[in-house]
Amino acid sequence: MKIHKKRLVFFYFSLLLIVFIGGCIKPLQVFPQSITKDDVTINVEIIRDFKWYSLAKDIIVLNLEVINNSNEGVWIYPLSKSVLIDYTGRQYVPIREFYYQSSNAPKVSFEFSFSSNEPPSFSISLSSDSSTEKEIMELIRTYELLKFKDGKVFPGARVSGILAFYAPYYRYPLRFIIPEVFWEKSFRKYDFEFIIGR
């Protein structure tokens, strides 16, 4: 009887500890989720899809939406100019393209947007499981279709897309900066900055 009570007490405290720890570990959030400057609103949210973790656990995927309620066109370049800056000052830029090489050891490579002539690339080896390869190929196609396209957002238009960052060893909080958003008639230029943290 005493052993049964001890097990119940142990189970009860274990459950309390799990609930407490689970409550302390908050999911990643974007602060603020929306910023408006001169009638242009940019919304940012984190996409939590386990499929991205099949590529690499250090990939952060953001959904970006730009709403232009002004009476002039706005030029925005998140894919080529935006940056994530972590707590230590390390900078990460969006993945421009995925390259998939199918061989005995399949690899996925990410090409980054740097100002140098030869951008560095990162590649990871994948399992040779054909179902995993199909899922990853589908994910890459999805990214190519849905990634944010740099350029002009016309008056009254709403544009959205996703950005993926490969950010190994990052430390929270992260600053997500979209620099030099440009109003074409009034020649105004603003940076939009968001904080990503727990």
CSV table of C-alpha atoms in Angstrom, one decimal:
chain,number,residue,atom,x,y,z
A,1,MET,CA,0.0,0.0,0.0
A,2,LYS,CA,2.8,2.4,0.9
A,3,ILE,CA,4.6,1.6,-2.4
A,4,HIS,CA,1.4,2.4,-4.3
A,5,LYS,CA,1.1,5.7,-2.5
A,6,LYS,CA,4.7,6.6,-3.2
A,7,ARG,CA,4.2,5.9,-6.9
A,8,LEU,CA,1.1,8.1,-7.0
A,9,VAL,CA,3.0,10.9,-5.2
A,10,PHE,CA,5.9,10.6,-7.6
A,11,PHE,CA,3.6,10.5,-10.6
A,12,TYR,CA,1.7,13.6,-9.3
A,13,PHE,CA,4.9,15.6,-8.8
A,14,SER,CA,6.3,14.5,-12.1
A,15,LEU,CA,3.1,15.7,-13.8
A,16,LEU,CA,3.3,19.0,-12.0
A,17,LEU,CA,6.9,19.5,-13.1
A,18,ILE,CA,6.1,18.7,-16.7
A,19,VAL,CA,3.2,21.2,-16.7
A,20,PHE,CA,5.3,23.8,-15.1
A,21,ILE,CA,8.2,23.4,-17.5
A,22,GLY,CA,5.8,23.2,-20.5
A,23,GLY,CA,4.3,26.5,-19.3
A,24,CYS,CA,7.7,28.1,-19.0
A,25,ILE,CA,8.8,27.2,-22.6
A,26,LYS,CA,6.9,29.6,-24.7
A,27,PRO,CA,6.7,29.3,-28.5
A,28,LEU,CA,8.5,31.9,-30.7
A,29,GLN,CA,6.6,35.1,-31.2
A,30,VAL,CA,7.0,38.2,-33.3
A,31,PHE,CA,6.7,41.6,-31.6
A,32,PRO,CA,4.9,43.5,-32.9
A,33,GLN,CA,3.2,41.4,-35.4
A,34,SER,CA,2.2,44.4,-37.5
A,35,ILE,CA,3.8,47.8,-38.2
A,36,THR,CA,2.2,50.6,-40.1
A,37,LYS,CA,4.2,53.6,-41.5
A,38,ASP,CA,2.6,56.2,-43.8
A,39,ASP,CA,-0.4,53.9,-44.7
A,40,VAL,CA,1.8,50.9,-45.5
A,41,THR,CA,1.4,47.9,-43.2
A,42,ILE,CA,3.8,45.0,-42.9
A,43,ASN,CA,2.6,41.9,-41.0
A,44,VAL,CA,5.0,39.1,-40.0
A,45,GLU,CA,4.3,35.7,-38.5
A,46,ILE,CA,6.3,32.6,-37.8
A,47,ILE,CA,5.3,29.5,-39.8
A,48,ARG,CA,5.4,26.5,-37.5
A,49,ASP,CA,5.5,23.5,-39.9
A,50,PHE,CA,7.4,20.4,-38.8
A,51,LYS,CA,8.3,19.7,-42.5
A,52,TRP,CA,10.9,22.4,-42.5
A,53,TYR,CA,12.7,20.6,-39.7
A,54,SER,CA,13.3,17.7,-42.1
A,55,LEU,CA,15.7,20.1,-43.9
A,56,ALA,CA,17.4,21.6,-40.8
A,57,LYS,CA,16.3,22.4,-37.3
A,58,ASP,CA,17.9,25.9,-37.7
A,59,ILE,CA,15.6,27.1,-40.4
A,60,ILE,CA,13.2,29.9,-39.5
A,61,VAL,CA,10.4,30.5,-41.9
A,62,LEU,CA,8.4,33.8,-41.8
A,63,ASN,CA,5.2,34.7,-43.6
A,64,LEU,CA,5.3,38.3,-44.7
A,65,GLU,CA,2.4,40.4,-45.8
A,66,VAL,CA,2.6,44.0,-47.2
A,67,ILE,CA,-0.6,46.1,-47.5
A,68,ASN,CA,-0.2,49.4,-49.3
A,69,ASN,CA,-3.1,51.7,-48.4
A,70,SER,CA,-1.1,54.8,-49.6
A,71,ASN,CA,-1.7,56.6,-52.9
A,72,GLU,CA,1.7,55.8,-54.2
A,73,GLY,CA,3.7,52.8,-55.2
A,74,VAL,CA,6.1,51.3,-52.6
A,75,TRP,CA,9.3,49.4,-53.4
A,76,ILE,CA,10.3,46.7,-51.0
A,77,TYR,CA,13.2,44.1,-51.1
A,78,PRO,CA,12.8,41.6,-48.2
A,79,LEU,CA,14.4,38.7,-50.2
A,80,SER,CA,17.5,40.5,-51.1
A,81,LYS,CA,17.9,43.1,-48.3
A,82,SER,CA,16.3,41.9,-45.1
A,83,VAL,CA,18.3,40.5,-42.3
A,84,LEU,CA,18.0,38.6,-39.0
A,85,ILE,CA,20.4,39.9,-36.3
A,86,ASP,CA,20.7,37.8,-33.1
A,87,TYR,CA,21.6,38.7,-29.6
A,88,THR,CA,25.4,38.3,-30.2
A,89,GLY,CA,25.3,40.4,-33.4
A,90,ARG,CA,25.5,37.6,-35.9
A,91,GLN,CA,23.6,38.3,-39.1
A,92,TYR,CA,21.5,35.9,-41.2
A,93,VAL,CA,20.0,36.6,-44.6
A,94,PRO,CA,17.1,34.9,-46.4
A,95,ILE,CA,17.7,31.7,-48.5
A,96,ARG,CA,17.6,32.8,-52.1
A,97,GLU,CA,17.3,29.4,-53.7
A,98,PHE,CA,17.3,25.7,-52.9
A,99,TYR,CA,19.4,23.3,-55.0
A,100,TYR,CA,18.6,19.6,-54.8
A,101,GLN,CA,21.2,17.1,-56.0
A,102,SER,CA,20.0,13.5,-56.1
A,103,SER,CA,22.8,11.0,-55.9
A,104,ASN,CA,23.9,8.2,-53.6
A,105,ALA,CA,24.0,10.8,-50.8
A,106,PRO,CA,21.3,13.3,-51.7
A,107,LYS,CA,22.0,16.9,-50.7
A,108,VAL,CA,20.1,20.1,-50.4
A,109,SER,CA,22.0,23.4,-50.8
A,110,PHE,CA,20.9,26.8,-49.8
A,111,GLU,CA,22.3,29.9,-51.6
A,112,PHE,CA,22.4,33.1,-49.6
A,113,SER,CA,22.2,36.7,-50.7
A,114,PHE,CA,25.4,38.4,-49.9
A,115,SER,CA,27.0,41.3,-51.7
A,116,SER,CA,30.1,39.2,-52.7
A,117,ASN,CA,30.4,37.8,-56.2
A,118,GLU,CA,30.4,34.2,-54.9
A,119,PRO,CA,27.7,33.7,-52.2
A,120,PRO,CA,28.5,31.0,-49.7
A,121,SER,CA,26.3,28.0,-49.7
A,122,PHE,CA,25.3,25.4,-47.1
A,123,SER,CA,24.4,21.8,-47.8
A,124,ILE,CA,23.2,18.9,-45.7
A,125,SER,CA,23.1,15.2,-46.4
A,126,LEU,CA,19.7,13.6,-46.4
A,127,SER,CA,18.6,10.0,-45.9
A,128,SER,CA,18.2,8.0,-49.1
A,129,ASP,CA,14.6,7.1,-48.1
A,130,SER,CA,12.6,7.9,-51.2
A,131,SER,CA,9.5,9.1,-49.3
A,132,THR,CA,11.7,11.6,-47.4
A,133,GLU,CA,13.2,12.8,-50.7
A,134,LYS,CA,9.7,13.3,-52.2
A,135,GLU,CA,8.6,15.3,-49.2
A,136,ILE,CA,11.7,17.5,-49.4
A,137,MET,CA,11.3,18.1,-53.1
A,138,GLU,CA,7.7,19.1,-52.5
A,139,LEU,CA,8.8,21.5,-49.8
A,140,ILE,CA,11.4,23.1,-52.0
A,141,ARG,CA,8.8,23.5,-54.8
A,142,THR,CA,6.4,25.1,-52.3
A,143,TYR,CA,9.1,27.6,-51.2
A,144,GLU,CA,10.0,28.5,-54.8
A,145,LEU,CA,6.3,29.2,-55.5
A,146,LEU,CA,5.5,31.0,-52.3
A,147,LYS,CA,8.6,32.9,-51.5
A,148,PHE,CA,8.3,36.7,-51.3
A,149,LYS,CA,9.1,38.5,-54.6
A,150,ASP,CA,11.0,41.7,-54.3
A,151,GLY,CA,9.7,44.7,-56.1
A,152,LYS,CA,6.9,47.3,-56.3
A,153,VAL,CA,3.6,47.1,-54.3
A,154,PHE,CA,1.0,49.2,-56.1
A,155,PRO,CA,-1.4,51.5,-54.3
A,156,GLY,CA,-4.2,49.5,-52.7
A,157,ALA,CA,-2.4,46.2,-53.3
A,158,ARG,CA,-1.8,43.4,-50.8
A,159,VAL,CA,1.2,41.2,-51.4
A,160,SER,CA,2.4,38.2,-49.3
A,161,GLY,CA,5.0,35.5,-49.4
A,162,ILE,CA,7.4,33.5,-47.2
A,163,LEU,CA,11.1,34.0,-46.3
A,164,ALA,CA,13.3,31.2,-45.0
A,165,PHE,CA,16.4,31.9,-43.0
A,166,TYR,CA,19.1,29.3,-42.2
A,167,ALA,CA,20.3,30.6,-38.8
A,168,PRO,CA,22.6,28.1,-37.0
A,169,TYR,CA,23.7,28.9,-33.4
A,170,TYR,CA,21.3,31.9,-33.2
A,171,ARG,CA,20.6,33.4,-29.8
A,172,TYR,CA,17.4,35.1,-28.8
A,173,PRO,CA,16.1,37.7,-29.2
A,174,LEU,CA,16.4,38.2,-32.9
A,175,ARG,CA,15.8,41.4,-34.8
A,176,PHE,CA,14.2,41.0,-38.2
A,177,ILE,CA,14.8,44.2,-40.3
A,178,ILE,CA,13.4,45.0,-43.7
A,179,PRO,CA,15.5,48.1,-44.7
A,180,GLU,CA,14.9,50.9,-47.1
A,181,VAL,CA,11.2,50.5,-47.9
A,182,PHE,CA,10.9,53.2,-50.5
A,183,TRP,CA,7.8,55.4,-51.4
A,184,GLU,CA,8.3,56.3,-55.1
A,185,LYS,CA,6.6,59.7,-55.3
A,186,SER,CA,7.5,61.3,-52.0
A,187,PHE,CA,10.9,59.7,-51.9
A,188,ARG,CA,10.5,58.6,-48.3
A,189,LYS,CA,12.4,55.6,-47.0
A,190,TYR,CA,11.8,53.7,-43.8
A,191,ASP,CA,13.2,50.6,-42.1
A,192,PHE,CA,10.7,48.1,-40.6
A,193,GLU,CA,12.0,46.3,-37.5
A,194,PHE,CA,10.5,43.3,-35.7
A,195,ILE,CA,11.7,41.4,-32.6
A,196,ILE,CA,11.5,37.6,-32.6
A,197,GLY,CA,11.7,35.9,-29.2
A,198,ARG,CA,10.0,33.8,-26.6
